[in-house]
Coordinates of C-alpha atoms in Angstrom, one line a residue:
Chain A
M733 CA -97.1 -13.0 -88.9
I734 CA -94.4 -15.2 -87.5
F735 CA -91.3 -16.2 -89.5
G736 CA -88.5 -18.6 -89.1
A737 CA -85.3 -17.0 -90.3
I738 CA -82.5 -19.5 -90.7
V739 CA -79.1 -17.9 -91.0
A740 CA -76.8 -19.8 -93.4
G741 CA -74.9 -17.0 -95.1
G742 CA -71.4 -18.4 -94.3
T743 CA -69.1 -20.0 -96.8
G744 CA -66.7 -21.4 -94.3
T745 CA -65.2 -24.7 -95.3
R746 CA -62.4 -24.8 -92.7
M747 CA -63.4 -28.2 -91.5
G748 CA -61.7 -29.5 -94.6
I749 CA -64.2 -32.4 -94.9
S750 CA -65.4 -31.1 -98.3
D751 CA -65.5 -27.9 -100.2
M752 CA -69.1 -27.2 -99.1
P753 CA -69.9 -24.7 -96.4
K754 CA -70.6 -26.7 -93.2
Q755 CA -74.3 -26.1 -93.2
F756 CA -74.5 -28.3 -96.3
L757 CA -72.5 -31.3 -94.9
P758 CA -74.4 -34.6 -94.6
L759 CA -75.5 -35.6 -91.1
G760 CA -76.6 -39.1 -89.9
K761 CA -77.0 -42.4 -91.8
E762 CA -79.4 -40.8 -94.3
K763 CA -76.7 -38.2 -95.2
K764 CA -79.2 -35.4 -95.1
P765 CA -77.6 -32.0 -95.1
I766 CA -77.4 -30.2 -91.7
I767 CA -79.5 -27.2 -93.0
I768 CA -82.3 -29.6 -94.0
H769 CA -82.3 -31.1 -90.5
T770 CA -82.6 -27.6 -89.1
L771 CA -85.3 -26.6 -91.5
E772 CA -87.4 -29.6 -90.7
K773 CA -87.5 -28.5 -87.0
F774 CA -89.0 -25.2 -88.2
L775 CA -91.5 -26.9 -90.5
M776 CA -92.8 -28.9 -87.5
C777 CA -93.9 -25.7 -85.8
T778 CA -97.4 -24.8 -86.9
E779 CA -97.2 -21.3 -85.4
L780 CA -94.7 -20.3 -88.1
D781 CA -96.3 -18.8 -91.2
F782 CA -93.2 -18.9 -93.4
V783 CA -89.6 -20.0 -93.1
Y784 CA -86.8 -17.9 -94.7
L785 CA -83.3 -19.2 -95.4
G786 CA -80.6 -16.7 -95.8
V787 CA -77.7 -18.3 -97.8
H788 CA -74.7 -16.9 -99.7
K789 CA -75.5 -16.0 -103.3
D790 CA -73.2 -18.7 -104.6
W791 CA -75.4 -21.3 -102.8
V792 CA -78.9 -20.1 -103.6
D793 CA -79.4 -22.5 -106.5
Y794 CA -77.9 -25.4 -104.6
T795 CA -80.3 -24.7 -101.7
H796 CA -83.2 -24.8 -104.1
E797 CA -82.0 -28.1 -105.3
L798 CA -81.8 -29.4 -101.8
L799 CA -85.4 -28.2 -101.1
K800 CA -86.6 -30.0 -104.2
K801 CA -84.8 -33.2 -103.1
Y802 CA -85.6 -33.3 -99.4
I803 CA -88.8 -31.2 -98.8
I804 CA -92.1 -32.3 -100.2
N805 CA -93.9 -30.0 -102.6
N806 CA -96.5 -28.9 -100.1
Y807 CA -93.8 -27.4 -97.8
Q808 CA -92.1 -25.4 -100.6
K809 CA -94.9 -22.9 -100.5
K810 CA -93.8 -22.1 -96.9
I811 CA -90.1 -21.6 -97.7
F812 CA -88.2 -18.7 -99.2
V813 CA -84.5 -18.6 -100.0
V814 CA -82.9 -15.1 -99.7
E815 CA -79.4 -14.0 -100.6
G816 CA -77.3 -13.4 -97.4
G817 CA -75.3 -10.3 -96.6
T818 CA -71.7 -10.0 -95.6
T819 CA -72.5 -10.3 -91.9
R820 CA -75.0 -12.3 -89.8
N821 CA -77.0 -9.2 -89.0
L822 CA -77.0 -8.1 -92.7
T823 CA -78.3 -11.5 -93.7
I824 CA -81.2 -11.0 -91.2
I825 CA -81.8 -7.5 -92.6
N826 CA -82.0 -9.0 -96.1
M827 CA -84.5 -11.6 -94.9
I828 CA -86.6 -8.8 -93.3
N829 CA -86.6 -6.8 -96.5
K830 CA -87.8 -9.8 -98.5
I831 CA -90.4 -10.6 -95.9
E832 CA -91.8 -7.0 -96.1
E833 CA -91.7 -7.2 -99.9
N834 CA -93.5 -10.6 -99.9
H835 CA -96.0 -10.1 -97.1
G836 CA -96.2 -6.4 -96.5
E837 CA -94.6 -4.2 -93.8
S838 CA -96.0 -4.7 -90.3
S839 CA -94.8 -3.9 -86.8
D840 CA -96.3 -7.3 -85.8
H841 CA -93.9 -9.5 -87.8
I842 CA -92.0 -11.7 -85.4
L843 CA -88.7 -13.3 -86.5
V844 CA -87.3 -16.5 -85.0
T845 CA -83.7 -16.3 -86.1
H846 CA -81.6 -19.4 -85.9
D847 CA -78.1 -20.8 -86.9
A848 CA -78.4 -23.3 -89.8
V849 CA -75.6 -25.2 -88.1
R850 CA -77.6 -25.9 -84.9
P851 CA -79.8 -28.7 -86.2
F852 CA -80.8 -30.0 -82.7
L853 CA -83.0 -27.3 -81.5
T854 CA -86.4 -28.5 -80.3
L855 CA -90.0 -27.5 -81.2
K856 CA -90.3 -26.5 -77.6
M857 CA -87.5 -24.0 -78.0
I858 CA -89.1 -22.4 -81.0
E859 CA -92.5 -22.2 -79.2
N860 CA -90.9 -20.7 -76.1
N861 CA -89.1 -18.2 -78.4
I862 CA -92.4 -17.1 -80.1
E863 CA -94.1 -16.8 -76.7
N864 CA -91.3 -14.7 -75.1
A865 CA -90.8 -12.5 -78.2
R866 CA -94.5 -11.7 -78.0
K867 CA -94.4 -11.0 -74.3
H868 CA -91.0 -9.3 -74.0
R869 CA -90.3 -8.0 -77.5
V870 CA -86.9 -9.9 -77.7
C871 CA -85.5 -13.1 -76.3
D872 CA -82.3 -15.2 -76.5
T873 CA -81.8 -18.9 -76.0
V874 CA -79.0 -19.6 -73.5
I875 CA -77.6 -22.3 -71.2
P876 CA -75.7 -21.7 -68.0
A877 CA -71.9 -21.4 -68.7
I878 CA -70.0 -24.6 -68.1
D879 CA -66.4 -23.4 -68.4
T880 CA -64.7 -21.0 -66.1
I881 CA -64.6 -17.7 -68.1
I882 CA -61.9 -15.2 -67.5
E883 CA -61.6 -11.7 -68.8
S884 CA -58.4 -10.1 -70.0
T885 CA -58.5 -6.7 -71.6
N886 CA -54.8 -6.7 -72.3
H887 CA -54.7 -10.3 -73.6
D888 CA -51.7 -11.0 -71.3
F889 CA -52.9 -11.1 -67.7
I890 CA -56.3 -11.8 -66.1
T891 CA -58.4 -8.7 -65.6
T892 CA -61.3 -10.3 -63.8
V893 CA -62.9 -13.7 -63.2
P894 CA -66.7 -12.9 -63.6
A895 CA -68.9 -15.1 -61.3
R896 CA -69.8 -18.1 -63.3
K897 CA -73.2 -18.3 -61.8
N898 CA -74.2 -15.1 -63.7
L899 CA -72.8 -16.3 -67.0
Y900 CA -74.6 -18.0 -69.9
Q901 CA -73.5 -19.4 -73.2
G902 CA -75.6 -17.8 -76.0
Q903 CA -77.2 -20.2 -78.4
T904 CA -80.0 -19.6 -80.9
P905 CA -82.9 -19.0 -81.7
Q906 CA -82.9 -15.3 -81.0
S907 CA -86.4 -13.9 -81.6
F908 CA -87.8 -10.3 -81.9
Y909 CA -90.0 -8.0 -83.8
A910 CA -88.6 -7.6 -87.3
S911 CA -89.3 -3.9 -87.8
E912 CA -87.9 -3.0 -84.4
F913 CA -84.7 -4.8 -85.1
K914 CA -84.4 -3.2 -88.5
N915 CA -84.8 0.3 -87.0
L916 CA -82.3 -0.3 -84.2
Y917 CA -79.8 -1.8 -86.6
N918 CA -80.1 1.1 -89.1
N919 CA -79.5 3.6 -86.3
L920 CA -76.2 2.0 -85.2
T921 CA -72.9 3.6 -86.1
P922 CA -70.9 1.7 -88.8
D923 CA -68.5 0.6 -86.1
E924 CA -71.3 -0.9 -84.0
Q925 CA -72.8 -2.5 -87.1
N926 CA -69.4 -4.3 -87.6
N927 CA -68.8 -5.1 -83.9
F928 CA -72.2 -6.6 -83.0
T929 CA -72.0 -10.2 -84.2
D930 CA -75.5 -11.1 -83.1
A931 CA -79.0 -9.6 -83.1
C932 CA -79.5 -9.5 -79.3
S933 CA -76.5 -7.3 -78.8
V934 CA -78.3 -4.7 -80.9
F935 CA -81.2 -4.7 -78.4
V936 CA -78.9 -4.7 -75.4
R937 CA -77.0 -1.7 -76.9
N938 CA -80.4 0.1 -76.9
N939 CA -81.1 -0.9 -73.2
I940 CA -84.0 -3.1 -74.3
P941 CA -84.2 -6.0 -71.8
V942 CA -83.6 -9.3 -73.6
K943 CA -85.5 -12.2 -72.0
L944 CA -83.6 -15.5 -71.5
V945 CA -85.1 -18.7 -72.9
D946 CA -83.8 -22.2 -71.9
G947 CA -81.6 -23.8 -74.5
A948 CA -79.9 -27.2 -74.1
G949 CA -76.5 -28.7 -74.1
F950 CA -77.3 -30.8 -77.1
N951 CA -78.3 -27.7 -79.1
I952 CA -74.7 -27.5 -80.3
K953 CA -73.3 -25.3 -83.1
I954 CA -71.4 -27.4 -85.6
T955 CA -68.3 -25.5 -86.4
T956 CA -65.4 -27.9 -86.0
V957 CA -64.6 -31.4 -87.0
S958 CA -65.2 -32.6 -83.4
D959 CA -68.6 -30.8 -83.4
Y960 CA -69.4 -32.6 -86.6
R961 CA -68.5 -36.0 -85.1
I962 CA -70.5 -35.2 -81.9
A963 CA -73.4 -34.2 -84.2
N964 CA -73.3 -37.5 -86.0
S965 CA -73.2 -39.3 -82.6
I966 CA -76.2 -37.3 -81.4
I967 CA -78.2 -38.1 -84.5
E968 CA -77.4 -41.8 -84.2
G969 CA -78.7 -41.8 -80.6
D970 CA -75.3 -42.5 -79.1
I971 CA -75.2 -39.3 -77.0
I972 CA -78.0 -38.2 -74.6
D973 CA -76.5 -35.6 -72.4
Chain B
M1065 CA -38.4 -27.9 -56.5
I1066 CA -41.1 -28.2 -59.1
F1067 CA -44.1 -30.4 -58.5
G1068 CA -46.9 -31.7 -60.7
A1069 CA -50.2 -31.7 -58.7
I1070 CA -53.0 -33.6 -60.4
V1071 CA -56.4 -32.8 -58.9
A1072 CA -58.6 -35.9 -58.9
G1073 CA -60.5 -35.6 -55.6
G1074 CA -64.0 -35.9 -57.2
T1075 CA -66.2 -38.9 -56.9
G1076 CA -68.7 -37.8 -59.6
T1077 CA -70.1 -40.7 -61.5
R1078 CA -72.9 -38.9 -63.2
M1079 CA -71.9 -40.1 -66.6
G1080 CA -73.6 -43.3 -65.6
I1081 CA -71.1 -45.3 -67.6
S1082 CA -69.8 -47.1 -64.5
D1083 CA -69.7 -46.6 -60.8
M1084 CA -66.2 -45.2 -61.0
P1085 CA -65.4 -41.5 -60.8
K1086 CA -64.7 -40.3 -64.3
Q1087 CA -61.0 -39.9 -63.9
F1088 CA -60.7 -43.7 -63.7
L1089 CA -62.7 -44.5 -66.8
P1090 CA -60.8 -46.3 -69.5
L1091 CA -59.8 -44.3 -72.6
G1092 CA -58.7 -45.5 -76.0
K1093 CA -58.2 -49.0 -77.4
E1094 CA -55.8 -49.9 -74.6
K1095 CA -58.5 -49.0 -72.0
K1096 CA -56.0 -47.1 -69.9
P1097 CA -57.6 -45.0 -67.2
I1098 CA -57.9 -41.3 -67.9
I1099 CA -55.9 -40.4 -64.9
I1100 CA -53.0 -42.5 -66.1
H1101 CA -53.0 -40.8 -69.5
T1102 CA -52.8 -37.5 -67.6
L1103 CA -50.1 -38.7 -65.3
E1104 CA -48.0 -39.9 -68.2
K1105 CA -47.9 -36.4 -69.7
F1106 CA -46.4 -35.2 -66.4
L1107 CA -43.9 -38.0 -66.2
M1108 CA -42.6 -36.9 -69.7
C1109 CA -41.6 -33.6 -68.2
T1110 CA -38.0 -33.8 -66.9
E1111 CA -38.3 -30.4 -65.2
L1112 CA -40.7 -31.8 -62.6
D1113 CA -39.1 -33.3 -59.5
F1114 CA -42.2 -35.1 -58.3
V1115 CA -45.8 -35.6 -59.3
Y1116 CA -48.6 -35.6 -56.6
L1117 CA -52.0 -37.1 -57.2
G1118 CA -54.8 -35.8 -54.9
V1119 CA -57.6 -38.4 -54.9
H1120 CA -60.6 -39.1 -52.7
K1121 CA -59.8 -41.2 -49.7
D1122 CA -62.0 -44.0 -50.9
W1123 CA -59.9 -44.3 -54.1
V1124 CA -56.4 -44.0 -52.7
D1125 CA -55.8 -47.8 -52.7
Y1126 CA -57.3 -48.2 -56.1
T1127 CA -55.0 -45.4 -57.4
H1128 CA -52.0 -47.3 -55.9
E1129 CA -53.1 -50.4 -57.8
L1130 CA -53.3 -48.5 -61.0
L1131 CA -49.8 -47.1 -60.5
K1132 CA -48.5 -50.6 -60.0
K1133 CA -50.3 -51.8 -63.1
Y1134 CA -49.5 -49.0 -65.5
I1135 CA -46.4 -47.2 -64.3
I1136 CA -43.0 -48.9 -64.3
N1137 CA -41.3 -49.2 -60.9
N1138 CA -38.7 -46.6 -61.6
Y1139 CA -41.5 -44.0 -62.0
Q1140 CA -43.1 -44.9 -58.7
K1141 CA -40.4 -43.1 -56.8
K1142 CA -41.5 -39.9 -58.5
I1143 CA -45.2 -40.2 -57.6
F1144 CA -47.1 -39.6 -54.3
V1145 CA -50.8 -40.2 -53.7
V1146 CA -52.5 -37.8 -51.3
E1147 CA -56.0 -37.8 -49.9
G1148 CA -58.1 -35.1 -51.4
G1149 CA -60.1 -32.5 -49.5
T1150 CA -63.8 -31.5 -49.9
T1151 CA -63.0 -28.9 -52.5
R1152 CA -60.5 -28.5 -55.3
N1153 CA -58.5 -25.9 -53.4
L1154 CA -58.5 -28.0 -50.3
T1155 CA -57.1 -30.9 -52.3
I1156 CA -54.3 -28.6 -53.5
I1157 CA -53.7 -27.5 -49.9
N1158 CA -53.5 -31.2 -48.8
M1159 CA -50.9 -31.8 -51.6
I1160 CA -48.9 -28.7 -50.5
N1161 CA -48.9 -29.9 -46.8
K1162 CA -47.7 -33.4 -47.9
I1163 CA -45.0 -31.8 -50.2
E1164 CA -43.7 -29.7 -47.2
E1165 CA -43.7 -32.8 -45.0
N1166 CA -41.8 -34.9 -47.6
H1167 CA -39.4 -32.4 -49.1
G1168 CA -39.3 -29.5 -46.5
E1169 CA -40.9 -26.1 -46.6
S1170 CA -39.6 -23.6 -49.2
S1171 CA -40.8 -20.5 -50.8
D1172 CA -39.3 -21.8 -54.0
H1173 CA -41.6 -24.8 -54.5
I1174 CA -43.6 -24.4 -57.7
L1175 CA -46.8 -26.3 -58.2
V1176 CA -48.2 -27.2 -61.7
T1177 CA -51.8 -28.0 -60.8
H1178 CA -53.9 -29.8 -63.3
D1179 CA -57.3 -31.5 -63.7
A1180 CA -57.0 -35.3 -63.9
V1181 CA -59.8 -35.3 -66.5
R1182 CA -57.8 -33.2 -69.0
P1183 CA -55.6 -36.0 -70.4
F1184 CA -54.7 -34.1 -73.6
L1185 CA -52.4 -31.4 -72.2
T1186 CA -49.1 -31.2 -73.9
L1187 CA -45.5 -31.3 -72.6
K1188 CA -45.2 -27.8 -74.1
M1189 CA -48.1 -26.5 -71.9
I1190 CA -46.4 -27.9 -68.8
E1191 CA -43.1 -26.3 -69.8
N1192 CA -44.8 -23.0 -70.5
N1193 CA -46.5 -23.1 -67.1
I1194 CA -43.2 -23.7 -65.3
E1195 CA -41.5 -20.9 -67.2
N1196 CA -44.4 -18.4 -66.5
A1197 CA -44.9 -19.4 -62.9
R1198 CA -41.1 -18.6 -62.4
K1199 CA -41.4 -15.3 -64.2
H1200 CA -44.8 -14.1 -63.1
R1201 CA -45.5 -16.0 -59.8
V1202 CA -48.8 -17.4 -61.2
C1203 CA -50.2 -18.4 -64.6
D1204 CA -53.4 -19.9 -66.0
T1205 CA -53.8 -21.9 -69.2
V1206 CA -56.6 -20.5 -71.4
I1207 CA -58.1 -20.4 -74.9
P1208 CA -60.0 -17.6 -76.5
A1209 CA -63.8 -18.0 -75.8
I1210 CA -65.6 -19.6 -78.6
D1211 CA -69.2 -19.1 -77.6
T1212 CA -71.0 -15.8 -77.2
I1213 CA -71.1 -15.3 -73.4
I1214 CA -73.9 -13.2 -71.8
E1215 CA -74.2 -12.1 -68.3
S1216 CA -77.4 -12.0 -66.3
T1217 CA -77.3 -11.1 -62.7
N1218 CA -81.1 -11.7 -62.2
H1219 CA -81.1 -14.9 -64.3
D1220 CA -84.1 -13.6 -66.2
F1221 CA -82.9 -10.9 -68.6
I1222 CA -79.5 -10.1 -70.2
T1223 CA -77.5 -7.7 -68.0
T1224 CA -74.5 -7.3 -70.4
V1225 CA -72.9 -9.0 -73.4
P1226 CA -69.1 -8.7 -72.6
A1227 CA -66.9 -8.2 -75.6
R1228 CA -66.0 -11.8 -76.7
K1229 CA -62.5 -10.7 -77.8
N1230 CA -61.6 -10.1 -74.1
L1231 CA -63.0 -13.4 -72.9
Y1232 CA -61.1 -16.7 -72.4
Q1233 CA -62.1 -20.2 -71.3
G1234 CA -60.1 -21.3 -68.4
Q1235 CA -58.4 -24.7 -68.7
T1236 CA -55.5 -26.1 -66.6
P1237 CA -52.6 -26.3 -65.7
Q1238 CA -52.7 -23.4 -63.3
S1239 CA -49.2 -22.9 -61.8
F1240 CA -47.8 -20.9 -58.9
Y1241 CA -45.6 -20.9 -55.8
A1242 CA -47.0 -23.4 -53.3
S1243 CA -46.3 -21.4 -50.2
E1244 CA -47.8 -18.2 -51.6
F1245 CA -51.0 -20.0 -52.6
K1246 CA -51.3 -21.6 -49.1
N1247 CA -50.9 -18.2 -47.4
L1248 CA -53.4 -16.5 -49.6
Y1249 CA -55.9 -19.3 -49.3
N1250 CA -55.6 -19.3 -45.5
N1251 CA -56.3 -15.6 -45.3
L1252 CA -59.5 -15.8 -47.3
T1253 CA -62.8 -15.6 -45.4
P1254 CA -64.7 -18.9 -45.2
D1255 CA -67.2 -17.6 -47.8
E1256 CA -64.4 -16.8 -50.2
Q1257 CA -62.9 -20.2 -49.6
N1258 CA -66.2 -21.8 -50.6
N1259 CA -66.8 -19.5 -53.6
F1260 CA -63.5 -19.6 -55.3
T1261 CA -63.6 -22.8 -57.3
D1262 CA -60.1 -22.6 -58.7
A1263 CA -56.6 -21.5 -57.6
C1264 CA -56.2 -18.5 -59.9
S1265 CA -59.2 -16.8 -58.4
V1266 CA -57.4 -16.7 -55.1
F1267 CA -54.6 -14.7 -56.7
V1268 CA -56.9 -12.4 -58.6
R1269 CA -58.8 -11.7 -55.4
N1270 CA -55.4 -10.5 -54.0
N1271 CA -54.7 -8.3 -57.0
I1272 CA -51.8 -10.5 -58.1
P1273 CA -51.6 -10.4 -61.9
V1274 CA -52.1 -13.9 -63.3
K1275 CA -50.3 -14.5 -66.6
L1276 CA -52.1 -16.2 -69.5
V1277 CA -50.6 -19.3 -71.1
D1278 CA -51.9 -20.7 -74.3
G1279 CA -54.1 -23.8 -74.0
A1280 CA -55.6 -25.7 -76.9
G1281 CA -59.1 -26.7 -78.0
F1282 CA -58.2 -30.3 -77.7
N1283 CA -57.2 -29.9 -74.0
I1284 CA -60.8 -30.8 -73.1
K1285 CA -62.2 -31.6 -69.6
I1286 CA -64.0 -34.9 -69.7
T1287 CA -67.2 -34.3 -67.7
T1288 CA -70.0 -35.6 -69.8
V1289 CA -70.7 -38.6 -71.9
S1290 CA -70.2 -36.6 -75.1
D1291 CA -66.8 -35.3 -73.8
Y1292 CA -65.9 -39.0 -73.1
R1293 CA -66.8 -39.9 -76.7
I1294 CA -64.9 -37.0 -78.1
A1295 CA -61.9 -38.0 -75.9
N1296 CA -62.0 -41.5 -77.3
S1297 CA -62.1 -40.1 -80.8
I1298 CA -59.2 -37.8 -80.1
I1299 CA -57.1 -40.7 -78.7
E1300 CA -57.9 -42.8 -81.7
G1301 CA -56.7 -40.0 -83.9
D1302 CA -60.0 -39.3 -85.5
I1303 CA -60.1 -35.7 -84.4
I1304 CA -57.4 -33.2 -85.0
D1305 CA -58.9 -29.8 -84.3

């Protein structure tokens, strides 16, 4: 089976716009929460059997309220809300555990993991992710790096300037076989578990080739006030980059 | 002597907002061109003896018109407009040649080079650049990388995921001794001259340690329509990141 896994475990409210984590902020003229915009993209994809939402335990009830308010009853059979963990990868592990509990363990379960705060992903990105996860076991959605990136290991002087043509900005979705990810993650040292902030790093660590899938500039992650304003402009059709 | 060197040699009009290169687009309610906003920041810095603008030959006259319109007469003695070259570094070389012609050759001339399309730099950044160029010969303005950056040398699968904590996004100003840069640049192979898109890479290539100077998230480079909209929001005080 194929699962959407929307990662929304954060409680960051540093934008200062409200006391809600940013994935719950209203977006566009309809004032629909960001996480609902994201969820709707997943619900458009008929290849997905179920969509899981990993949210912080304090926001599970609120998320259920949003689902009741914004998603028609028929869709609710397709959606499960799971308590998030203390890190992104632990939130994914919690979703995998719940998936195995609900639908049985299988080495064939594919997970399309995605940031709740990237509401502009396209159906095409989800489909490409599913196809490439099937074909290559694991894939990552990326765009060519725009900025000049420099590396400094001493945080004082430039160590190297890696060739920009080989650099990409990681986005999401990141997609892979659920059981494989769980095994690899559980075999990491505690240090590695803390240091790897995304799922694909876990595969790279194990020398498993991660296929690149085309993202898009507009598939932004809403983390700052300016991101939030850009997001509102995108949704109102003001920005087509 | 210390020189501001604003790089505005591009003719890119890909934003499609007008047929003017983006550095000439109006910004804010006053509709003042981006390049004038940038120039004003340099004119605020009393440590700078002169400010040079490197613009494409087709836009030299227009730039002079803008200076007449927006900059009071007194300031015009401080500003020189120079024809840009075909690359960023060649535009810098042209400015250095003109500086040596106007003010004499000296191994003490310091250049604070900056993108015309980064109008939000601060006086503090310019001052920090001057101080660090004096102390360390060369410095680069950077911010810690926000996005996950991945490297792929085959453009198909991830090669490595460099530790984000060691990565920085390059901004400008980049500051250094003019004569040293000119010597180093002239000693590069033609291939290197083509491949190095910024001045600091020329120093890194020669194993000269480039000091990091703190930039800021708001010191954005205006290259796309969404950048342009963010810039207008920043200037109207809507965004404080």
